[in-house]
């Protein structure tokens, strides 16, 4: 899992896909941190992305390195958590999140992590014809 988290920490910006009324919805998103083997993200419970994930926990997150040589794809279901220590770690790590919520007990601050999913780190097309197998996450 270390290779996946190293890649995520180096390339935190990506795209998160959810489902809404059976249709895909994709938006720019940031990976927050790894905690106890869980790949964690944050959101606001007033946002559609939060409502979509609570209605249907299926998601996919994809990010690439700055040169587009490698793509990381995370796929699976999410689980929401209200663990204060995880929220505190996210607040300490992300200026954006800290500026929005200020404290871990903000009522709109939500954290979710990939649960029962898979991850694949793939080379850009044409670099290597063999795709590595997906690694199970959680």
Short mmCIF file of N, CA and C in Angstrom, two decimals:
data_model
loop_
_atom_site.label_atom_id
_atom_site.label_comp_id
_atom_site.label_asym_id
_atom_site.label_seq_id
_atom_site.Cartn_x
_atom_site.Cartn_y
_atom_site.Cartn_z
N UNK A 1 0.83 -1.20 0.00
CA UNK A 1 0.00 0.00 0.00
C UNK A 1 0.87 1.26 0.00
N UNK A 2 2.11 1.14 0.46
CA UNK A 2 2.97 2.32 0.54
C UNK A 2 3.18 2.97 -0.82
N UNK A 3 3.33 2.19 -1.88
CA UNK A 3 3.52 2.78 -3.21
C UNK A 3 2.30 3.58 -3.63
N UNK A 4 1.10 3.11 -3.26
CA UNK A 4 -0.12 3.85 -3.59
C UNK A 4 -0.21 5.16 -2.81
N UNK A 5 0.06 5.10 -1.51
CA UNK A 5 -0.04 6.32 -0.71
C UNK A 5 1.06 7.31 -1.09
N UNK A 6 2.25 6.82 -1.40
CA UNK A 6 3.31 7.73 -1.86
C UNK A 6 2.87 8.45 -3.12
N UNK A 7 2.28 7.72 -4.06
CA UNK A 7 1.81 8.33 -5.30
C UNK A 7 0.70 9.34 -5.00
N UNK A 8 -0.23 8.98 -4.13
CA UNK A 8 -1.32 9.90 -3.78
C UNK A 8 -0.80 11.17 -3.11
N UNK A 9 0.13 11.05 -2.18
CA UNK A 9 0.67 12.23 -1.51
C UNK A 9 1.41 13.14 -2.49
N UNK A 10 2.02 12.56 -3.51
CA UNK A 10 2.74 13.35 -4.51
C UNK A 10 1.79 13.95 -5.56
N UNK A 11 0.58 13.41 -5.65
CA UNK A 11 -0.37 13.81 -6.69
C UNK A 11 -1.77 13.88 -6.10
N UNK A 12 -1.99 14.80 -5.16
CA UNK A 12 -3.25 14.83 -4.40
C UNK A 12 -4.45 15.28 -5.22
N UNK A 13 -4.21 16.01 -6.30
CA UNK A 13 -5.33 16.51 -7.11
C UNK A 13 -5.75 15.49 -8.15
N UNK A 14 -7.03 15.24 -8.21
CA UNK A 14 -7.55 14.29 -9.18
C UNK A 14 -9.01 14.56 -9.45
N UNK A 15 -9.72 13.52 -9.83
CA UNK A 15 -11.15 13.63 -10.13
C UNK A 15 -11.90 12.52 -9.41
N UNK A 16 -13.03 12.87 -8.82
CA UNK A 16 -13.87 11.93 -8.10
C UNK A 16 -15.17 11.76 -8.86
N UNK A 17 -15.54 10.52 -9.12
CA UNK A 17 -16.79 10.21 -9.81
C UNK A 17 -17.76 9.55 -8.84
N UNK A 18 -19.01 9.99 -8.92
CA UNK A 18 -20.11 9.41 -8.15
C UNK A 18 -21.26 9.14 -9.11
N UNK A 19 -22.35 8.63 -8.57
CA UNK A 19 -23.56 8.41 -9.37
C UNK A 19 -24.70 9.26 -8.82
N UNK A 20 -25.46 9.84 -9.73
CA UNK A 20 -26.65 10.60 -9.36
C UNK A 20 -27.75 10.22 -10.34
N UNK A 21 -28.82 9.63 -9.83
CA UNK A 21 -29.92 9.17 -10.68
C UNK A 21 -29.42 8.28 -11.82
N UNK A 22 -28.45 7.42 -11.50
CA UNK A 22 -27.92 6.48 -12.47
C UNK A 22 -26.95 7.07 -13.47
N UNK A 23 -26.64 8.34 -13.35
CA UNK A 23 -25.73 9.02 -14.27
C UNK A 23 -24.43 9.38 -13.55
N UNK A 24 -23.29 9.28 -14.25
CA UNK A 24 -22.02 9.64 -13.61
C UNK A 24 -21.90 11.14 -13.39
N UNK A 25 -21.28 11.51 -12.29
CA UNK A 25 -20.96 12.90 -11.96
C UNK A 25 -19.48 12.92 -11.56
N UNK A 26 -18.72 13.75 -12.24
CA UNK A 26 -17.29 13.83 -12.00
C UNK A 26 -16.94 15.26 -11.63
N UNK A 27 -16.05 15.40 -10.64
CA UNK A 27 -15.61 16.73 -10.23
C UNK A 27 -14.16 16.66 -9.76
N UNK A 28 -13.44 17.81 -9.86
CA UNK A 28 -12.08 17.85 -9.31
C UNK A 28 -12.14 17.59 -7.81
N UNK A 29 -11.14 16.88 -7.31
CA UNK A 29 -11.15 16.52 -5.89
C UNK A 29 -9.73 16.35 -5.40
N UNK A 30 -9.55 16.41 -4.09
CA UNK A 30 -8.23 16.20 -3.48
C UNK A 30 -8.25 15.04 -2.50
N UNK A 31 -7.24 14.21 -2.62
CA UNK A 31 -6.96 13.19 -1.61
C UNK A 31 -6.45 13.92 -0.37
N UNK A 32 -6.90 13.50 0.80
CA UNK A 32 -6.47 14.16 2.04
C UNK A 32 -5.32 13.43 2.71
N UNK A 33 -5.53 12.17 3.11
CA UNK A 33 -4.47 11.46 3.81
C UNK A 33 -4.81 9.99 3.95
N UNK A 34 -3.77 9.22 4.32
CA UNK A 34 -3.94 7.81 4.66
C UNK A 34 -3.91 7.73 6.17
N UNK A 35 -4.87 7.01 6.74
CA UNK A 35 -4.94 6.84 8.18
C UNK A 35 -5.28 5.38 8.48
N UNK A 36 -4.37 4.69 9.12
CA UNK A 36 -4.57 3.29 9.50
C UNK A 36 -4.98 2.44 8.29
N UNK A 37 -4.34 2.69 7.16
CA UNK A 37 -4.64 1.93 5.95
C UNK A 37 -5.85 2.41 5.17
N UNK A 38 -6.49 3.46 5.65
CA UNK A 38 -7.68 3.99 4.97
C UNK A 38 -7.29 5.23 4.16
N UNK A 39 -7.76 5.30 2.93
CA UNK A 39 -7.51 6.45 2.06
C UNK A 39 -8.66 7.43 2.27
N UNK A 40 -8.35 8.57 2.89
CA UNK A 40 -9.38 9.50 3.37
C UNK A 40 -9.53 10.75 2.50
N UNK A 41 -10.77 11.19 2.40
CA UNK A 41 -11.16 12.40 1.68
C UNK A 41 -12.09 13.18 2.59
N UNK A 42 -12.30 14.46 2.28
CA UNK A 42 -13.25 15.24 3.07
C UNK A 42 -14.24 15.95 2.16
N UNK A 43 -15.35 16.36 2.74
CA UNK A 43 -16.39 17.07 1.99
C UNK A 43 -17.24 17.87 2.96
N UNK A 44 -18.19 18.56 2.41
CA UNK A 44 -19.17 19.33 3.16
C UNK A 44 -20.51 18.62 3.02
N UNK A 45 -21.21 18.39 4.11
CA UNK A 45 -22.46 17.62 4.02
C UNK A 45 -23.60 18.37 3.34
N UNK A 46 -23.36 19.61 2.94
CA UNK A 46 -24.36 20.36 2.17
C UNK A 46 -24.16 20.16 0.66
N UNK A 47 -23.01 19.61 0.27
CA UNK A 47 -22.69 19.43 -1.14
C UNK A 47 -23.36 18.19 -1.72
N UNK A 48 -23.62 18.27 -3.02
CA UNK A 48 -24.24 17.14 -3.72
C UNK A 48 -23.37 15.89 -3.66
N UNK A 49 -22.05 16.05 -3.73
CA UNK A 49 -21.18 14.88 -3.69
C UNK A 49 -21.40 14.08 -2.42
N UNK A 50 -21.59 14.76 -1.30
CA UNK A 50 -21.83 14.08 -0.03
C UNK A 50 -23.18 13.35 -0.07
N UNK A 51 -24.18 14.02 -0.55
CA UNK A 51 -25.51 13.40 -0.66
C UNK A 51 -25.48 12.20 -1.59
N UNK A 52 -24.76 12.33 -2.71
CA UNK A 52 -24.66 11.22 -3.66
C UNK A 52 -23.97 10.01 -3.03
N UNK A 53 -22.87 10.25 -2.31
CA UNK A 53 -22.14 9.14 -1.70
C UNK A 53 -22.91 8.50 -0.55
N UNK A 54 -23.71 9.27 0.15
CA UNK A 54 -24.52 8.68 1.22
C UNK A 54 -25.68 7.87 0.65
N UNK A 55 -26.16 8.28 -0.52
CA UNK A 55 -27.23 7.53 -1.18
C UNK A 55 -26.69 6.28 -1.87
N UNK A 56 -25.54 6.41 -2.52
CA UNK A 56 -24.89 5.31 -3.23
C UNK A 56 -23.39 5.46 -3.00
N UNK A 57 -22.78 4.61 -2.17
CA UNK A 57 -21.39 4.79 -1.78
C UNK A 57 -20.35 4.45 -2.85
N UNK A 58 -20.78 4.07 -4.04
CA UNK A 58 -19.83 3.74 -5.10
C UNK A 58 -19.13 4.99 -5.61
N UNK A 59 -17.80 4.88 -5.78
CA UNK A 59 -17.03 6.01 -6.28
C UNK A 59 -15.81 5.53 -7.04
N UNK A 60 -15.23 6.46 -7.79
CA UNK A 60 -13.93 6.23 -8.38
C UNK A 60 -13.16 7.54 -8.29
N UNK A 61 -11.90 7.46 -7.90
CA UNK A 61 -11.00 8.61 -7.84
C UNK A 61 -9.83 8.30 -8.73
N UNK A 62 -9.45 9.25 -9.58
CA UNK A 62 -8.30 9.06 -10.46
C UNK A 62 -7.41 10.29 -10.40
N UNK A 63 -6.10 10.05 -10.39
CA UNK A 63 -5.13 11.14 -10.45
C UNK A 63 -3.93 10.65 -11.26
N UNK A 64 -3.16 11.60 -11.76
CA UNK A 64 -1.97 11.24 -12.52
C UNK A 64 -0.80 12.07 -12.04
N UNK A 65 0.39 11.63 -12.41
CA UNK A 65 1.57 12.44 -12.12
C UNK A 65 1.56 13.66 -13.04
N UNK A 66 2.37 14.68 -12.75
CA UNK A 66 2.33 15.92 -13.54
C UNK A 66 2.61 15.73 -15.04
N UNK A 67 3.34 14.68 -15.40
CA UNK A 67 3.68 14.45 -16.80
C UNK A 67 2.70 13.50 -17.48
N UNK A 68 1.76 12.98 -16.73
CA UNK A 68 0.79 12.05 -17.30
C UNK A 68 1.37 10.68 -17.61
N UNK A 69 2.52 10.36 -17.03
CA UNK A 69 3.15 9.07 -17.30
C UNK A 69 2.47 7.94 -16.54
N UNK A 70 1.86 8.26 -15.39
CA UNK A 70 1.21 7.25 -14.56
C UNK A 70 -0.16 7.73 -14.13
N UNK A 71 -1.08 6.81 -14.05
CA UNK A 71 -2.44 7.08 -13.59
C UNK A 71 -2.75 6.15 -12.43
N UNK A 72 -3.28 6.72 -11.36
CA UNK A 72 -3.76 5.91 -10.24
C UNK A 72 -5.27 5.96 -10.24
N UNK A 73 -5.87 4.79 -10.19
CA UNK A 73 -7.33 4.69 -10.18
C UNK A 73 -7.76 3.93 -8.93
N UNK A 74 -8.58 4.58 -8.11
CA UNK A 74 -9.17 3.96 -6.91
C UNK A 74 -10.64 3.75 -7.19
N UNK A 75 -11.14 2.57 -6.88
CA UNK A 75 -12.55 2.28 -7.14
C UNK A 75 -13.11 1.45 -6.00
N UNK A 76 -14.33 1.77 -5.60
CA UNK A 76 -14.99 0.99 -4.56
C UNK A 76 -16.09 1.76 -3.89
N UNK A 77 -16.39 1.35 -2.68
CA UNK A 77 -17.42 2.01 -1.88
C UNK A 77 -16.76 2.80 -0.77
N UNK A 78 -17.44 3.86 -0.35
CA UNK A 78 -16.91 4.68 0.73
C UNK A 78 -17.68 4.42 2.01
N UNK A 79 -17.02 4.75 3.09
CA UNK A 79 -17.60 4.69 4.42
C UNK A 79 -17.35 6.06 5.05
N UNK A 80 -18.36 6.65 5.66
CA UNK A 80 -18.19 7.92 6.36
C UNK A 80 -17.77 7.67 7.80
N UNK A 81 -16.96 8.58 8.33
CA UNK A 81 -16.52 8.47 9.72
C UNK A 81 -16.57 9.85 10.38
N UNK A 82 -16.87 9.85 11.65
CA UNK A 82 -16.85 11.08 12.44
C UNK A 82 -15.69 11.09 13.44
N UNK A 83 -14.68 10.27 13.19
CA UNK A 83 -13.54 10.17 14.10
C UNK A 83 -12.83 11.52 14.19
N UNK A 84 -12.81 12.07 15.38
CA UNK A 84 -12.22 13.40 15.60
C UNK A 84 -10.75 13.41 15.24
N UNK A 85 -10.00 12.36 15.59
CA UNK A 85 -8.57 12.36 15.31
C UNK A 85 -8.27 12.43 13.81
N UNK A 86 -9.10 11.81 12.99
CA UNK A 86 -8.91 11.88 11.53
C UNK A 86 -9.20 13.30 11.04
N UNK A 87 -10.26 13.90 11.55
CA UNK A 87 -10.58 15.28 11.17
C UNK A 87 -9.47 16.24 11.59
N UNK A 88 -8.91 16.04 12.77
CA UNK A 88 -7.82 16.89 13.25
C UNK A 88 -6.60 16.75 12.33
N UNK A 89 -6.29 15.54 11.90
CA UNK A 89 -5.16 15.32 10.99
C UNK A 89 -5.39 16.01 9.66
N UNK A 90 -6.62 15.94 9.15
CA UNK A 90 -6.94 16.61 7.88
C UNK A 90 -6.82 18.12 8.03
N UNK A 91 -7.34 18.65 9.12
CA UNK A 91 -7.24 20.10 9.37
C UNK A 91 -5.78 20.54 9.44
N UNK A 92 -4.94 19.73 10.06
CA UNK A 92 -3.52 20.06 10.17
C UNK A 92 -2.81 20.00 8.82
N UNK A 93 -3.28 19.14 7.95
CA UNK A 93 -2.62 18.92 6.66
C UNK A 93 -3.08 19.88 5.57
N UNK A 94 -4.34 20.26 5.57
CA UNK A 94 -4.91 21.02 4.46
C UNK A 94 -5.30 22.44 4.86
N UNK A 95 -4.61 23.41 4.29
CA UNK A 95 -4.96 24.82 4.52
C UNK A 95 -6.38 25.11 4.06
N UNK A 96 -6.76 24.54 2.92
CA UNK A 96 -8.10 24.78 2.37
C UNK A 96 -9.17 24.31 3.35
N UNK A 97 -9.05 23.08 3.83
CA UNK A 97 -10.03 22.53 4.76
C UNK A 97 -10.03 23.32 6.06
N UNK A 98 -8.84 23.64 6.55
CA UNK A 98 -8.74 24.41 7.80
C UNK A 98 -9.40 25.78 7.67
N UNK A 99 -9.22 26.45 6.54
CA UNK A 99 -9.84 27.77 6.32
C UNK A 99 -11.36 27.69 6.24
N UNK A 100 -11.88 26.58 5.75
CA UNK A 100 -13.34 26.42 5.64
C UNK A 100 -13.97 26.07 6.98
N UNK A 101 -13.43 25.05 7.66
CA UNK A 101 -14.11 24.49 8.83
C UNK A 101 -13.55 24.95 10.18
N UNK A 102 -12.31 25.34 10.21
CA UNK A 102 -11.64 25.83 11.44
C UNK A 102 -11.43 24.76 12.50
N UNK A 103 -12.47 23.99 12.84
CA UNK A 103 -12.37 23.00 13.91
C UNK A 103 -12.97 21.66 13.47
N UNK A 104 -12.58 20.62 14.18
CA UNK A 104 -13.05 19.27 13.84
C UNK A 104 -14.53 19.07 14.14
N UNK A 105 -15.11 19.93 14.96
CA UNK A 105 -16.53 19.75 15.32
C UNK A 105 -17.48 20.60 14.47
N UNK A 106 -16.96 21.18 13.39
CA UNK A 106 -17.84 21.95 12.50
C UNK A 106 -18.95 21.01 11.99
N UNK A 107 -20.21 21.41 12.07
CA UNK A 107 -21.31 20.51 11.73
C UNK A 107 -21.38 20.10 10.25
N UNK A 108 -20.72 20.84 9.36
CA UNK A 108 -20.76 20.50 7.93
C UNK A 108 -19.58 19.65 7.48
N UNK A 109 -18.57 19.48 8.32
CA UNK A 109 -17.33 18.80 7.98
C UNK A 109 -17.52 17.29 8.01
N UNK A 110 -17.34 16.65 6.86
CA UNK A 110 -17.49 15.20 6.74
C UNK A 110 -16.20 14.58 6.22
N UNK A 111 -15.92 13.38 6.67
CA UNK A 111 -14.77 12.61 6.20
C UNK A 111 -15.27 11.25 5.73
N UNK A 112 -14.75 10.82 4.59
CA UNK A 112 -15.06 9.48 4.11
C UNK A 112 -13.77 8.83 3.62
N UNK A 113 -13.79 7.50 3.57
CA UNK A 113 -12.62 6.76 3.11
C UNK A 113 -13.07 5.62 2.22
N UNK A 114 -12.16 5.18 1.37
CA UNK A 114 -12.44 4.07 0.48
C UNK A 114 -12.47 2.79 1.30
N UNK A 115 -13.55 2.06 1.16
CA UNK A 115 -13.75 0.82 1.90
C UNK A 115 -14.13 -0.26 0.89
N UNK A 116 -13.53 -1.42 0.98
CA UNK A 116 -13.85 -2.52 0.06
C UNK A 116 -13.70 -2.06 -1.38
N UNK A 117 -12.49 -1.69 -1.74
CA UNK A 117 -12.25 -1.22 -3.09
C UNK A 117 -10.97 -1.79 -3.66
N UNK A 118 -10.57 -1.23 -4.78
CA UNK A 118 -9.33 -1.64 -5.43
C UNK A 118 -8.58 -0.41 -5.92
N UNK A 119 -7.31 -0.60 -6.15
CA UNK A 119 -6.46 0.47 -6.66
C UNK A 119 -5.58 -0.09 -7.76
N UNK A 120 -5.38 0.70 -8.79
CA UNK A 120 -4.50 0.32 -9.88
C UNK A 120 -3.62 1.50 -10.25
N UNK A 121 -2.32 1.27 -10.31
CA UNK A 121 -1.37 2.25 -10.78
C UNK A 121 -0.96 1.82 -12.18
N UNK A 122 -1.33 2.63 -13.16
CA UNK A 122 -1.19 2.24 -14.56
C UNK A 122 -0.24 3.16 -15.30
N UNK A 123 0.61 2.59 -16.17
CA UNK A 123 1.45 3.43 -17.02
C UNK A 123 0.61 4.04 -18.14
N UNK A 124 1.08 5.18 -18.66
CA UNK A 124 0.40 5.81 -19.78
C UNK A 124 0.36 4.83 -20.95
N UNK A 125 -0.72 4.89 -21.71
CA UNK A 125 -0.87 4.02 -22.88
C UNK A 125 0.37 4.15 -23.77
N UNK A 126 0.86 3.02 -24.23
CA UNK A 126 2.02 3.02 -25.09
C UNK A 126 3.33 2.85 -24.34
N UNK A 127 3.32 3.05 -23.04
CA UNK A 127 4.55 2.89 -22.26
C UNK A 127 4.82 1.43 -21.95
N UNK A 128 3.77 0.71 -21.61
CA UNK A 128 3.91 -0.68 -21.21
C UNK A 128 2.59 -1.36 -21.52
N UNK A 129 2.64 -2.41 -22.27
CA UNK A 129 1.40 -3.06 -22.69
C UNK A 129 0.78 -3.91 -21.59
N UNK A 130 1.52 -4.18 -20.52
CA UNK A 130 0.98 -5.00 -19.45
C UNK A 130 0.42 -4.13 -18.34
N UNK A 131 -0.84 -4.36 -18.00
CA UNK A 131 -1.46 -3.63 -16.90
C UNK A 131 -1.27 -4.42 -15.61
N UNK A 132 -0.82 -3.74 -14.56
CA UNK A 132 -0.69 -4.45 -13.29
C UNK A 132 -2.06 -4.81 -12.73
N UNK A 133 -2.13 -5.89 -11.98
CA UNK A 133 -3.42 -6.25 -11.38
C UNK A 133 -3.85 -5.23 -10.34
N UNK A 134 -5.14 -5.11 -10.15
CA UNK A 134 -5.67 -4.21 -9.14
C UNK A 134 -5.30 -4.73 -7.75
N UNK A 135 -4.95 -3.82 -6.86
CA UNK A 135 -4.68 -4.17 -5.47
C UNK A 135 -5.94 -3.90 -4.67
N UNK A 136 -6.26 -4.80 -3.77
CA UNK A 136 -7.43 -4.61 -2.93
C UNK A 136 -7.13 -3.58 -1.86
N UNK A 137 -8.10 -2.73 -1.60
CA UNK A 137 -7.99 -1.70 -0.56
C UNK A 137 -9.01 -2.02 0.51
N UNK A 138 -8.58 -2.12 1.74
CA UNK A 138 -9.41 -2.38 2.92
C UNK A 138 -10.20 -3.64 2.86
#
